[in-house]
Structure formats: C-alpha cells, structure tokens
C-alpha cells in the first residue's frame, strides 16, 4: 500500500497548477466550482491537492477557451462526455465540436492571411513615399506621381484619405 505522505508529496497545490498553466488561483478554483476540475485529495491542512491529470485538464480548458468556447460550452462538452452511454458516441460528439472549430479556425486563418497581404502591399506602397521630397505637404499626396497608376492603391493606404471626402485626382471612386 502506498505511503500517503509520499503520494501527497507528488501532488500539486492550486498555486502550483496556476503557475504551471499560466492561470490564476481564482480561475482554478472557479473551474472546480463549475465542475470542470476536481482535486485528487486534500492535505492534512485541508489544501486542495491535484494530480498531473489536473494540469492536462486546465491546459485543455485553456485551449478550448482560445478556440472561443465559453466555460458553459466546455461544461456541456464535459457533461456530454460523462453522460454518454458509449465511448464511440462520446468521441463522435467531441469530434463534431472539434470539426466545427477547425472550420472556424481555418476561416480565421484565411481572413488573417488576407490582412497580411494587404499589410505587405501597403508597406511596399508606403516604402516609395520615402523617396518623396521632404518639403512636400501631405496634401500633395493626392496628386502623387511616384506610384504606378495602373496598380490599385491598397485600401489601408487609400482609406487614409478616403474618410475625409477627398479622392486622388483622376481615380475612380471605390
């Protein structure tokens, strides 16, 4: 039979879990309050003690949070898992949630890649502005002839002037 003192030495207190996961002690306590986490044991001093599975659970909760799931949605996943009559049924439900999140993440990535391309194009466009005569006034930008007129001005650049009712001379209103 394992020595209870040895087992207690291997267990983690709430502060250890918080430090290892980057969460607050209050968050760890809240996860316990809402049924997402259970202490493995209590110390002689009645401190909550957690095993390494608790670290995995808290990291899992954090990743689901990062994916945009609320604590109530995470509670629902746990409840579905725990109440499922079969392992394949439970795994299928979890898979459905993860599949939906994967599609959402891919949409976010595509959106961010579009923004990245817009930023790259805008920076390339703005790099040519460094060759402009420093004595030029900002108003002269509306008649700039340093840029290739056949190339559309990136929206992140065009929007600077577009909001004040001015547009580049000879350009189409977008």
CSV table of C-alpha atoms in Angstrom, one decimal:
chain,number,residue,atom,x,y,z
A,1,UNK,CA,0.0,0.0,0.0
A,2,UNK,CA,1.4,3.4,-1.0
A,3,UNK,CA,2.5,5.7,1.8
A,4,UNK,CA,0.0,8.7,1.9
A,5,UNK,CA,2.9,11.1,2.7
A,6,UNK,CA,4.7,10.1,-0.5
A,7,UNK,CA,1.6,10.4,-2.6
A,8,UNK,CA,0.9,13.9,-1.0
A,9,UNK,CA,4.5,15.0,-1.9
A,10,UNK,CA,3.8,14.2,-5.6
A,11,UNK,CA,0.5,16.1,-5.7
A,12,UNK,CA,0.3,19.7,-6.6
A,13,UNK,CA,-1.4,22.6,-4.8
A,14,UNK,CA,-3.6,25.0,-6.6
A,15,UNK,CA,-0.8,27.6,-6.8
A,16,UNK,CA,1.4,25.0,-8.5
A,17,UNK,CA,-1.3,24.3,-11.0
A,18,UNK,CA,-1.9,28.0,-11.6
A,19,UNK,CA,1.9,28.7,-12.1
A,20,UNK,CA,2.3,25.7,-14.4
A,21,UNK,CA,-0.6,26.7,-16.6
A,22,UNK,CA,-0.5,30.5,-16.5
A,23,UNK,CA,-3.9,30.7,-14.9
A,24,UNK,CA,-4.9,32.5,-11.7
A,25,UNK,CA,-5.6,30.6,-8.5
A,26,UNK,CA,-9.1,32.1,-8.7
A,27,UNK,CA,-9.6,30.6,-12.2
A,28,UNK,CA,-8.5,27.2,-10.9
A,29,UNK,CA,-11.0,27.5,-8.0
A,30,UNK,CA,-13.7,28.6,-10.4
A,31,UNK,CA,-13.1,25.5,-12.7
A,32,UNK,CA,-13.6,23.4,-9.6
A,33,UNK,CA,-16.8,25.3,-8.6
A,34,UNK,CA,-18.3,24.8,-12.0
A,35,UNK,CA,-17.4,21.1,-12.1
A,36,UNK,CA,-14.6,21.2,-14.7
A,37,UNK,CA,-11.9,20.2,-12.2
A,38,UNK,CA,-11.8,18.0,-9.1
A,39,UNK,CA,-9.0,17.9,-6.6
A,40,UNK,CA,-7.4,14.5,-6.2
A,41,UNK,CA,-7.2,14.8,-2.4
A,42,UNK,CA,-6.8,17.2,0.5
A,43,UNK,CA,-3.7,17.7,2.5
A,44,UNK,CA,-3.6,17.3,6.3
A,45,UNK,CA,-4.0,21.1,6.3
A,46,UNK,CA,-7.1,20.8,4.1
A,47,UNK,CA,-5.4,22.3,1.0
A,48,UNK,CA,-6.7,21.1,-2.4
A,49,UNK,CA,-4.2,18.7,-4.0
A,50,UNK,CA,-4.2,17.9,-7.7
A,51,UNK,CA,-2.5,15.2,-9.7
A,52,UNK,CA,-0.9,15.6,-13.2
A,53,UNK,CA,-4.2,15.0,-14.9
A,54,UNK,CA,-5.4,18.3,-13.5
A,55,UNK,CA,-2.6,20.1,-15.3
A,56,UNK,CA,-3.8,18.4,-18.5
A,57,UNK,CA,-7.4,19.4,-17.8
A,58,UNK,CA,-6.6,23.0,-17.1
A,59,UNK,CA,-4.5,23.2,-20.3
A,60,UNK,CA,-7.3,21.6,-22.2
A,61,UNK,CA,-9.8,24.2,-20.8
A,62,UNK,CA,-7.3,27.0,-21.9
A,63,UNK,CA,-7.1,25.6,-25.4
A,64,UNK,CA,-10.9,25.4,-25.7
A,65,UNK,CA,-11.1,29.0,-24.4
A,66,UNK,CA,-8.5,30.0,-27.1
A,67,UNK,CA,-10.8,28.4,-29.6
A,68,UNK,CA,-13.6,30.7,-28.5
A,69,UNK,CA,-15.6,28.3,-26.3
A,70,UNK,CA,-17.2,29.7,-23.2
A,71,UNK,CA,-17.0,27.9,-19.8
A,72,UNK,CA,-20.6,26.9,-20.2
A,73,UNK,CA,-19.9,25.3,-23.6
A,74,UNK,CA,-16.9,23.5,-22.0
A,75,UNK,CA,-19.1,22.3,-19.2
A,76,UNK,CA,-21.5,21.0,-21.9
A,77,UNK,CA,-18.7,19.0,-23.5
A,78,UNK,CA,-17.7,17.5,-20.2
A,79,UNK,CA,-21.3,16.7,-19.4
A,80,UNK,CA,-21.8,15.1,-22.8
A,81,UNK,CA,-18.7,13.1,-22.3
A,82,UNK,CA,-19.5,11.9,-18.9
A,83,UNK,CA,-23.1,11.1,-19.7
A,84,UNK,CA,-22.5,9.3,-22.9
A,85,UNK,CA,-23.6,5.6,-22.9
A,86,UNK,CA,-20.7,4.6,-25.2
A,87,UNK,CA,-17.2,5.6,-25.9
A,88,UNK,CA,-17.7,5.9,-29.7
A,89,UNK,CA,-20.8,8.1,-29.1
A,90,UNK,CA,-18.8,10.3,-26.8
A,91,UNK,CA,-15.9,10.6,-29.2
A,92,UNK,CA,-18.2,11.3,-32.1
A,93,UNK,CA,-19.8,14.3,-30.3
A,94,UNK,CA,-16.4,15.6,-29.3
A,95,UNK,CA,-15.2,15.1,-32.9
A,96,UNK,CA,-18.2,17.2,-34.2
A,97,UNK,CA,-17.3,20.1,-31.9
A,98,UNK,CA,-13.6,19.9,-32.9
A,99,UNK,CA,-14.5,19.7,-36.6
A,100,UNK,CA,-16.7,22.8,-36.4
A,101,UNK,CA,-13.9,24.7,-34.5
A,102,UNK,CA,-11.4,23.6,-37.2
A,103,UNK,CA,-13.5,25.1,-39.9
A,104,UNK,CA,-13.8,28.3,-37.9
A,105,UNK,CA,-10.0,28.5,-37.3
A,106,UNK,CA,-9.4,27.9,-41.0
A,107,UNK,CA,-11.7,30.8,-41.8
A,108,UNK,CA,-9.9,33.0,-39.3
A,109,UNK,CA,-6.5,32.0,-40.8
A,110,UNK,CA,-7.8,32.8,-44.3
A,111,UNK,CA,-9.0,36.2,-43.1
A,112,UNK,CA,-5.7,36.9,-41.3
A,113,UNK,CA,-3.8,35.9,-44.5
A,114,UNK,CA,-5.9,38.4,-46.5
A,115,UNK,CA,-5.0,41.1,-43.9
A,116,UNK,CA,-1.3,40.1,-44.1
A,117,UNK,CA,-1.3,40.5,-47.9
A,118,UNK,CA,-3.0,43.9,-47.5
A,119,UNK,CA,-0.4,45.0,-45.0
A,120,UNK,CA,2.5,43.8,-47.2
A,121,UNK,CA,1.1,45.6,-50.2
A,122,UNK,CA,0.5,48.8,-48.1
A,123,UNK,CA,4.1,48.7,-46.7
A,124,UNK,CA,5.5,48.2,-50.2
A,125,UNK,CA,3.4,51.2,-51.4
A,126,UNK,CA,4.4,53.3,-48.4
A,127,UNK,CA,8.1,52.5,-48.9
A,128,UNK,CA,8.0,54.5,-52.1
A,129,UNK,CA,6.9,57.5,-50.1
A,130,UNK,CA,10.4,57.7,-48.5
A,131,UNK,CA,11.6,59.0,-51.9
A,132,UNK,CA,9.2,61.9,-51.8
A,133,UNK,CA,10.7,65.4,-51.3
A,134,UNK,CA,10.6,66.0,-47.5
A,135,UNK,CA,9.3,69.6,-48.3
A,136,UNK,CA,6.1,68.1,-49.8
A,137,UNK,CA,2.9,68.7,-47.9
A,138,UNK,CA,0.5,65.9,-47.1
A,139,UNK,CA,-2.0,67.5,-49.5
A,140,UNK,CA,0.5,66.7,-52.3
A,141,UNK,CA,-0.1,63.0,-51.7
A,142,UNK,CA,-3.5,63.3,-53.5
A,143,UNK,CA,-1.5,64.1,-56.8
A,144,UNK,CA,1.4,61.7,-56.2
A,145,UNK,CA,3.1,60.5,-59.3
A,146,UNK,CA,5.7,58.2,-57.7
A,147,UNK,CA,3.3,55.3,-57.7
A,148,UNK,CA,2.3,53.2,-60.6
A,149,UNK,CA,-1.2,54.5,-61.6
A,150,UNK,CA,-2.1,51.1,-63.2
A,151,UNK,CA,-1.8,49.5,-59.7
A,152,UNK,CA,-4.7,49.9,-57.3
A,153,UNK,CA,-3.8,51.7,-54.2
A,154,UNK,CA,-4.0,49.3,-51.2
A,155,UNK,CA,-7.2,50.0,-49.2
A,156,UNK,CA,-5.2,50.5,-46.0
A,157,UNK,CA,-3.5,53.4,-47.7
A,158,UNK,CA,-6.5,54.7,-49.7
A,159,UNK,CA,-8.6,54.8,-46.6
A,160,UNK,CA,-6.4,57.4,-45.0
A,161,UNK,CA,-7.6,60.0,-47.5
A,162,UNK,CA,-10.9,58.3,-48.3
A,163,UNK,CA,-12.5,59.2,-45.0
A,164,UNK,CA,-12.2,63.0,-45.4
A,165,UNK,CA,-14.1,63.3,-48.7
A,166,UNK,CA,-11.1,63.6,-50.9
A,167,UNK,CA,-10.0,61.2,-53.5
A,168,UNK,CA,-7.0,61.0,-55.7
A,169,UNK,CA,-7.3,63.2,-58.8
A,170,UNK,CA,-8.3,61.0,-61.8
A,171,UNK,CA,-9.0,57.9,-59.7
A,172,UNK,CA,-12.3,56.0,-59.6
A,173,UNK,CA,-14.4,56.2,-56.5
A,174,UNK,CA,-14.2,52.9,-54.8
